[in-house]
XYZ file of C-alpha atoms in Angstrom:
400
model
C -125.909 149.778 49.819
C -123.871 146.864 49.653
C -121.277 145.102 47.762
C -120.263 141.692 48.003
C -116.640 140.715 50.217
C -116.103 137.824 47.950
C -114.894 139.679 44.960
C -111.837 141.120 46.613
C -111.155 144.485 47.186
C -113.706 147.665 46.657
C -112.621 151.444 45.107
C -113.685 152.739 48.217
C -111.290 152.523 51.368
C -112.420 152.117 54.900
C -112.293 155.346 57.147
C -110.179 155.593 60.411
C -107.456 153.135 59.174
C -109.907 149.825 59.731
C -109.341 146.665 57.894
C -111.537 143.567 58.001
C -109.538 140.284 58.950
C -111.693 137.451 57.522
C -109.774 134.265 57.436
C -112.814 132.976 55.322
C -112.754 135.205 52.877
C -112.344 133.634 49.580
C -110.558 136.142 47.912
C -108.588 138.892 50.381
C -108.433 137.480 53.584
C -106.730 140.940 54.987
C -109.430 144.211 53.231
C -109.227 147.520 54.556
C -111.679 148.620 51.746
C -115.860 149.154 52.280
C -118.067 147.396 51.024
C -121.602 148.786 52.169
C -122.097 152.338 52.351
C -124.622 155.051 53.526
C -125.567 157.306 50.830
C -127.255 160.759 52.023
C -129.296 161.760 49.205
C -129.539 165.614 49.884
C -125.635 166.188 49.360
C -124.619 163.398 47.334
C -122.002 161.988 49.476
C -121.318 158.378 50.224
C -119.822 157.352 53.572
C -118.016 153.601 54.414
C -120.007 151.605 56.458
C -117.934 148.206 57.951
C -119.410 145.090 57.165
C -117.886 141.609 57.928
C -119.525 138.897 56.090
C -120.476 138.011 52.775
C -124.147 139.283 51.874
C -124.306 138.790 48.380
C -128.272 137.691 47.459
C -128.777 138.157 51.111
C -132.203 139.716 52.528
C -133.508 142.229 54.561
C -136.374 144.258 56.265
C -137.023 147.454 58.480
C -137.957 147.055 61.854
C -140.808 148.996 63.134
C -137.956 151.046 64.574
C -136.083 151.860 60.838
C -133.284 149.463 62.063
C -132.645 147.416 58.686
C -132.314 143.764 59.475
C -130.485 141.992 56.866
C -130.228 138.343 57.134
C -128.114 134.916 55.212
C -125.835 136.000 52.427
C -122.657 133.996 50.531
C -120.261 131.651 51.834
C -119.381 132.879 55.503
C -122.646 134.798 55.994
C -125.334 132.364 55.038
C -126.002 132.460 58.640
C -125.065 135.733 59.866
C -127.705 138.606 60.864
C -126.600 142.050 60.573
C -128.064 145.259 62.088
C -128.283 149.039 60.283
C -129.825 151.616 62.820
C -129.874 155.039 61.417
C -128.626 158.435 63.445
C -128.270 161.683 63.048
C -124.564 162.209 64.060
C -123.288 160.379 61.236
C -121.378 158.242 63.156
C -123.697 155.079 62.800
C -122.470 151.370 61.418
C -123.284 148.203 60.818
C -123.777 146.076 63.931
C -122.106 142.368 63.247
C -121.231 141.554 66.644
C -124.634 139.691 67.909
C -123.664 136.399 68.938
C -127.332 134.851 67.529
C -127.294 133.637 63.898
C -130.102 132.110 61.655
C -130.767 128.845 62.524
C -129.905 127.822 58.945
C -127.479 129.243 56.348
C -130.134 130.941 53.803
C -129.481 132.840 50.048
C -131.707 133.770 47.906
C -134.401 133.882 50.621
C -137.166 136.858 51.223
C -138.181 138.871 54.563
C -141.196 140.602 55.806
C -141.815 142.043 58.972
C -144.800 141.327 60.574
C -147.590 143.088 63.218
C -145.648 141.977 66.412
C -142.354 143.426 65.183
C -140.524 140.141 64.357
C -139.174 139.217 61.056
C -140.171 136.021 59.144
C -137.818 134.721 56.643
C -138.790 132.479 54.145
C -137.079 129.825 51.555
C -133.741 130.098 49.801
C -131.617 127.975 47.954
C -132.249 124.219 49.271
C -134.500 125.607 52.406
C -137.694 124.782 52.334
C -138.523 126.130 55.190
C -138.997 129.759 57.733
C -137.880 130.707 60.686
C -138.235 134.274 62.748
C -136.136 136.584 64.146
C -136.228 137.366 66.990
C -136.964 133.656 67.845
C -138.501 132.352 71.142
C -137.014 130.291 73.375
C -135.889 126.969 71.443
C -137.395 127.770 68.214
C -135.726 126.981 65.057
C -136.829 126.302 61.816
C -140.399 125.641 60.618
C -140.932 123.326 57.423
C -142.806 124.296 54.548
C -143.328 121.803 51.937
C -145.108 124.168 49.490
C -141.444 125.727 48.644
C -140.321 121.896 47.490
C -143.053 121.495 45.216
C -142.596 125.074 43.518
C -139.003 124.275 42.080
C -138.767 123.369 38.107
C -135.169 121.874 38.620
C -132.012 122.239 41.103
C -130.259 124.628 38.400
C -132.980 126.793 37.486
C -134.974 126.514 41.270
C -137.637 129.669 39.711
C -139.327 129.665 43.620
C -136.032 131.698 44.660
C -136.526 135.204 46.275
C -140.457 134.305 46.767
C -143.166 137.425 46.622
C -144.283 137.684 50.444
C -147.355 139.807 51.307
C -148.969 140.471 54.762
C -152.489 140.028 54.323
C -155.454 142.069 56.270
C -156.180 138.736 58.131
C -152.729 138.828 59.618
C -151.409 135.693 57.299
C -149.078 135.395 54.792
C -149.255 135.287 51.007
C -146.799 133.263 49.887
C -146.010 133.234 45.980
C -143.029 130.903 44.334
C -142.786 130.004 40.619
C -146.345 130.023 39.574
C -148.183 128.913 42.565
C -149.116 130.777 45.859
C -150.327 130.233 49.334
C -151.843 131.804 52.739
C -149.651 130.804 55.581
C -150.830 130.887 59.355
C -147.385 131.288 60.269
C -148.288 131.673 63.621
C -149.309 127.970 64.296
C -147.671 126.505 60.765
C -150.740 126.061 58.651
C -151.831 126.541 54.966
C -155.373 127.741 55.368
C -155.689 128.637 51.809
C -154.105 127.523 48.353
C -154.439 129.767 45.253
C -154.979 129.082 41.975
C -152.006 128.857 39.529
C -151.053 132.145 37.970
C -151.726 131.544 34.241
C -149.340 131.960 31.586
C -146.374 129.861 30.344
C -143.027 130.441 32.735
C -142.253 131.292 36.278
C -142.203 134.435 38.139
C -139.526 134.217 40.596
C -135.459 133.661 40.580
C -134.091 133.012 38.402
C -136.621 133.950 36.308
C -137.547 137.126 37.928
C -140.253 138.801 37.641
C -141.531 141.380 40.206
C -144.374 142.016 42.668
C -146.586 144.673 45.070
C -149.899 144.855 47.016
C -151.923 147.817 45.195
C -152.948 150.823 47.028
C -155.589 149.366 49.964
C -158.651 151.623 50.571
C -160.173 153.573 53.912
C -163.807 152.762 52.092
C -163.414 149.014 52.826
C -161.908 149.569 56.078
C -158.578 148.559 54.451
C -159.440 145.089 54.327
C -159.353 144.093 50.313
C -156.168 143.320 49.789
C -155.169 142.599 45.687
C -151.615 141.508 44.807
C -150.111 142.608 41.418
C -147.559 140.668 39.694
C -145.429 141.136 36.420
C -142.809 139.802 34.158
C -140.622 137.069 34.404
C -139.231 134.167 31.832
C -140.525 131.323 30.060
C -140.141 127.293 31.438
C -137.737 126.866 28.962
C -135.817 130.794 29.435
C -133.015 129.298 31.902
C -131.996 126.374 29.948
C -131.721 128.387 26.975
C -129.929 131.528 28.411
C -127.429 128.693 29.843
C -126.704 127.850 26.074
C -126.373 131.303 24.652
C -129.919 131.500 23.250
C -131.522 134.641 25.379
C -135.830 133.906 24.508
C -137.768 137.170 25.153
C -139.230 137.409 28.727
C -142.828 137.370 30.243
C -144.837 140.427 29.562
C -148.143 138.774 30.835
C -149.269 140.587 34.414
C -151.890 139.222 36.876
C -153.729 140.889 39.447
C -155.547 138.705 42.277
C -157.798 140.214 45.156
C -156.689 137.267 48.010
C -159.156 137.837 50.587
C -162.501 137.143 47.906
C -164.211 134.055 48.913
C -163.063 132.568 45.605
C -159.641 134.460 44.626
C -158.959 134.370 40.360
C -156.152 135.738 38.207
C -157.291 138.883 36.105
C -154.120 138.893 33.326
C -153.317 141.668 30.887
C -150.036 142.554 29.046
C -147.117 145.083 29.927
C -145.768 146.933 26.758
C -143.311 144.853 26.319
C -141.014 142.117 27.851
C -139.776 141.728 31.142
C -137.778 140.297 33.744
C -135.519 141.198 36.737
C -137.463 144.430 36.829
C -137.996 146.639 39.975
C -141.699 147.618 40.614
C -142.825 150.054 43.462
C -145.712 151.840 44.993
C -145.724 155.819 43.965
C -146.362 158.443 46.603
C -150.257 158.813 43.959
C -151.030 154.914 44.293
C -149.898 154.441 40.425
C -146.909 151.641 39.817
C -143.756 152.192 38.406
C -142.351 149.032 36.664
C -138.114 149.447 36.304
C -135.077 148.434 35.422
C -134.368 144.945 33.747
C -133.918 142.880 30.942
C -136.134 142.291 27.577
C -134.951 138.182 27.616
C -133.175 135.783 29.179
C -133.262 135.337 32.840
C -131.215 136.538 36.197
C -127.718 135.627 36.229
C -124.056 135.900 35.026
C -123.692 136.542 31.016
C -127.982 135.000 31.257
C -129.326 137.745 29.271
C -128.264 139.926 25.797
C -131.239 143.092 25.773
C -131.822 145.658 28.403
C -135.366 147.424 29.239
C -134.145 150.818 29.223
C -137.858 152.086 29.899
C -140.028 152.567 32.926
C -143.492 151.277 32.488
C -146.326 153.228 34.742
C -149.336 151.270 35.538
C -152.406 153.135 36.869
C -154.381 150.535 38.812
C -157.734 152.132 38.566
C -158.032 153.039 35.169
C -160.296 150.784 32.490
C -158.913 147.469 31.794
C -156.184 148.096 28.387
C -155.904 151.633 28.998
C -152.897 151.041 32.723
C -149.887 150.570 30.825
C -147.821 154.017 30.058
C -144.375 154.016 28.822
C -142.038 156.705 29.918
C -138.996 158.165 29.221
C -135.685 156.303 28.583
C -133.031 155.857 30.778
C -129.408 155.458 29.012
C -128.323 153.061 31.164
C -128.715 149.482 31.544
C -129.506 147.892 34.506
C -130.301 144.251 34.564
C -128.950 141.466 36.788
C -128.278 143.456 40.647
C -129.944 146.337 40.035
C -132.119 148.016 41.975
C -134.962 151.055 42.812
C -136.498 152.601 46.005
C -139.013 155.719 46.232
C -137.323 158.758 47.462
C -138.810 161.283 50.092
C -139.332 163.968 47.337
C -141.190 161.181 45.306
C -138.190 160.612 42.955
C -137.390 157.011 41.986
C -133.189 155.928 43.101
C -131.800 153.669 40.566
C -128.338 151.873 41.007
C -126.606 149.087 40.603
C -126.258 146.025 37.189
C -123.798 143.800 37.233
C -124.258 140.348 34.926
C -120.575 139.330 35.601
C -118.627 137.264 37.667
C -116.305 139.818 39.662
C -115.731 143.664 38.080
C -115.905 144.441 34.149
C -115.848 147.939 33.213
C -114.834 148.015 29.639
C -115.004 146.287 26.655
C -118.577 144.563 27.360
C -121.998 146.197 26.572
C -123.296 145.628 30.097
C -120.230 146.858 32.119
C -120.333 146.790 36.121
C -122.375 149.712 36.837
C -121.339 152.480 39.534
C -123.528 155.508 38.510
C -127.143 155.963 40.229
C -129.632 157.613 38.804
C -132.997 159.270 39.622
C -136.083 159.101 37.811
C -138.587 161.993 38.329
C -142.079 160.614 37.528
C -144.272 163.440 36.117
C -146.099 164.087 39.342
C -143.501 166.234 39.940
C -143.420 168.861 37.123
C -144.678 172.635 38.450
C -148.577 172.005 36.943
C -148.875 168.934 39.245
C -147.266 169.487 42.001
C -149.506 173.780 42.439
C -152.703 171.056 41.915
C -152.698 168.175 43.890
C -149.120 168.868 46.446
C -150.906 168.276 50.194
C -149.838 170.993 52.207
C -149.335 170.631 55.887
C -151.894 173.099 57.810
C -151.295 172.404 61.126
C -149.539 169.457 63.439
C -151.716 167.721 66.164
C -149.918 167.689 70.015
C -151.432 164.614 70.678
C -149.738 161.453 70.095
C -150.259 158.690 68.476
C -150.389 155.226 70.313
């Protein structure tokens, strides 16, 4: 987990008497408080993990190895990269010492790793562009006009943060604002345009809606791939959050299957509004839609009424019978909030924080600190004696 450097000091302090020295540091040049830190979820302890640079709206991805490679940031690390690889002992921290940076400063940008184990990273604010890492031998950025023509204006960009999806072909979907691609990354072509998600407002930051793949299938040999796409904020939801007038949100959906011969948005509703939500893949191939607001858009103060319900969507059932809502959370969590699947099939929930620096009092949507888990109902007794795989017996042979 992180926290941002730029805010000044954390309530956490740094272990074995270390302080971070940042001249650049807008705030506490001199810090000998955390901010990033491991969680372990089985005893619900947090330990300090040292990180140097800024990586507020920074992004990331796993390696094939589980090292997380987080990339750009804020002010002095719009250019850093920073490596997480796991251990056992407990003893493990952030690695900011590698000498090669991004070839550009990037925030607001999105990762995905891809089949030879390098990491492409795509867009951010002003960067119309990609690049890899680890790079070749001379290789630096490569330019992507498609990001350009996705922004509605230089205050309210709404092609931040794009949805990137590997396809079964080995390209790349691309999606910003309303409009999506297939890149051929590997020789910097477009070999495929999309057609515009219907509807009437953008999709990504700061509008923020939310995206998967859907569960692929053994019967097609894996190869139908169908992206899934929800929420988000009118045109007109940034320039009126920006003058205290919070519209409701997207609740429109689309599902498109990008490898048919002639790809077309199927659209249906969510039970309600929308944006800055979480959605993720459950261990049963259903989708849990989390976390976010019911108007306005992503930002500081930019929105007035929080989603405090999970949505469950059910991919396969008839068409007006997917949506589910379940139980209420009774806490907010809107702009930099989060949610990740657990190993017991749980869903982690953390973070909200729609100001500029720390408020904890005397606001409705108060800098959040408390995480949460949400048990999807997989896991009561009656479903988990029915359908709970057991493991029989563990093959010797490996795996190349």
């Amino acid at each position: 987990m992180f926290d941002r450097t730029n805010f000044g000091p954390s309530q956490l302090m740094l272990d074995k008497g270390r302080c971070r020295d940042n001249p650049k540091d807008s705030v506490l040049t001199h810090d000998c408080t955390a901010h990033s830190i491991e969680y372990n979820i089985g005893s619900n302890r947090i330990r300090p993990l040292f990180i140097f640079t800024d990586t507020w709206c920074s992004s990331g991805a796993f390696a094939s190895n589980g090292t997380l490679v987080q990339t750009g940031g804020s002010s002095d690390g719009g250019s850093d990269i920073c490596y997480f690889t796991p251990c056992s002992g407990g003893n493990c921290d952030w690695d900011n010492s590698q000498p090669t940076k991004l070839a550009t400063d990037r925030w607001y940008a999105s990762n995905q790793i891809l089949p030879d184990n390098r990491i492409i990273i795509v867009g951010g604010n002003t960067k119309f562009n990609y690049e890899f890492v680890p790079k070749s031998t001379g290789e630096g950025v490569f330019s992507l006009p498609f990001l350009s023509q996705t922004v509605t204006t230089a205050q309210a960009e709404n092609n931040l943060y794009p949805f990137l999806h590997l396809s079964s072909d080995g390209n790349l979907f691309i999606f910003a604002n309303r409009d999506s691609i297939l890149l051929d990354y590997k020789n910097n072509v477009v070999v495929k345009s999309f057609p515009k998600m219907p509807g009437d407002g953008p999709r990504n930051h700061p509008s923020t809606g939310s995206s998967v793949i859907l569960p692929l299938s053994a019967a097609d040999g894996f190869t139908k791939v169908e992206v899934f796409i929800c929420g988000g904020s009118p045109d007109n939801g940034f320039t009126s959050a920006n003058a205290g007038i919070f519209v409701d949100a997207l609740r429109s959906c689309g599902r498109m299957v990008i490898t048919d011969q002639s790809p077309s948005w199927s659209m249906e509703d969510m039970p309600g509004p929308r944006t800055m939500s979480d959605m993720i893949i459950l261990p049963n191939g259903e989708v849990i839609i989390i976390n976010g607001a019911r108007n306005g858009v992503a930002g500081w103060g930019m929105a007035n009424t929080s989603v405090l319900t999970p949505y469950l969507y059910r991919p396969t059932a008839p068409f007006g019978r997917r949506f589910f809502t379940l139980a209420a959370t009774s806490i907010s969590r809107m702009y930099h909030s989060t949610a990740n699947i657990l190993p017991d099939g749980r869903v982690f929930v953390g973070g909200s924080n729609p100001h500029f620096g720390y408020v904890f009092t005397g606001t409705p949507f108060p800098t959040e600190l408390q995480l949460e888990a949400c048990s999807p109902y997989y896991l009561e007794n009656v479903y988990t004696k029915l359908f709970r795989p057991k493991i029989t017996s563990v093959s010797s042979s490996s795996v190349s």
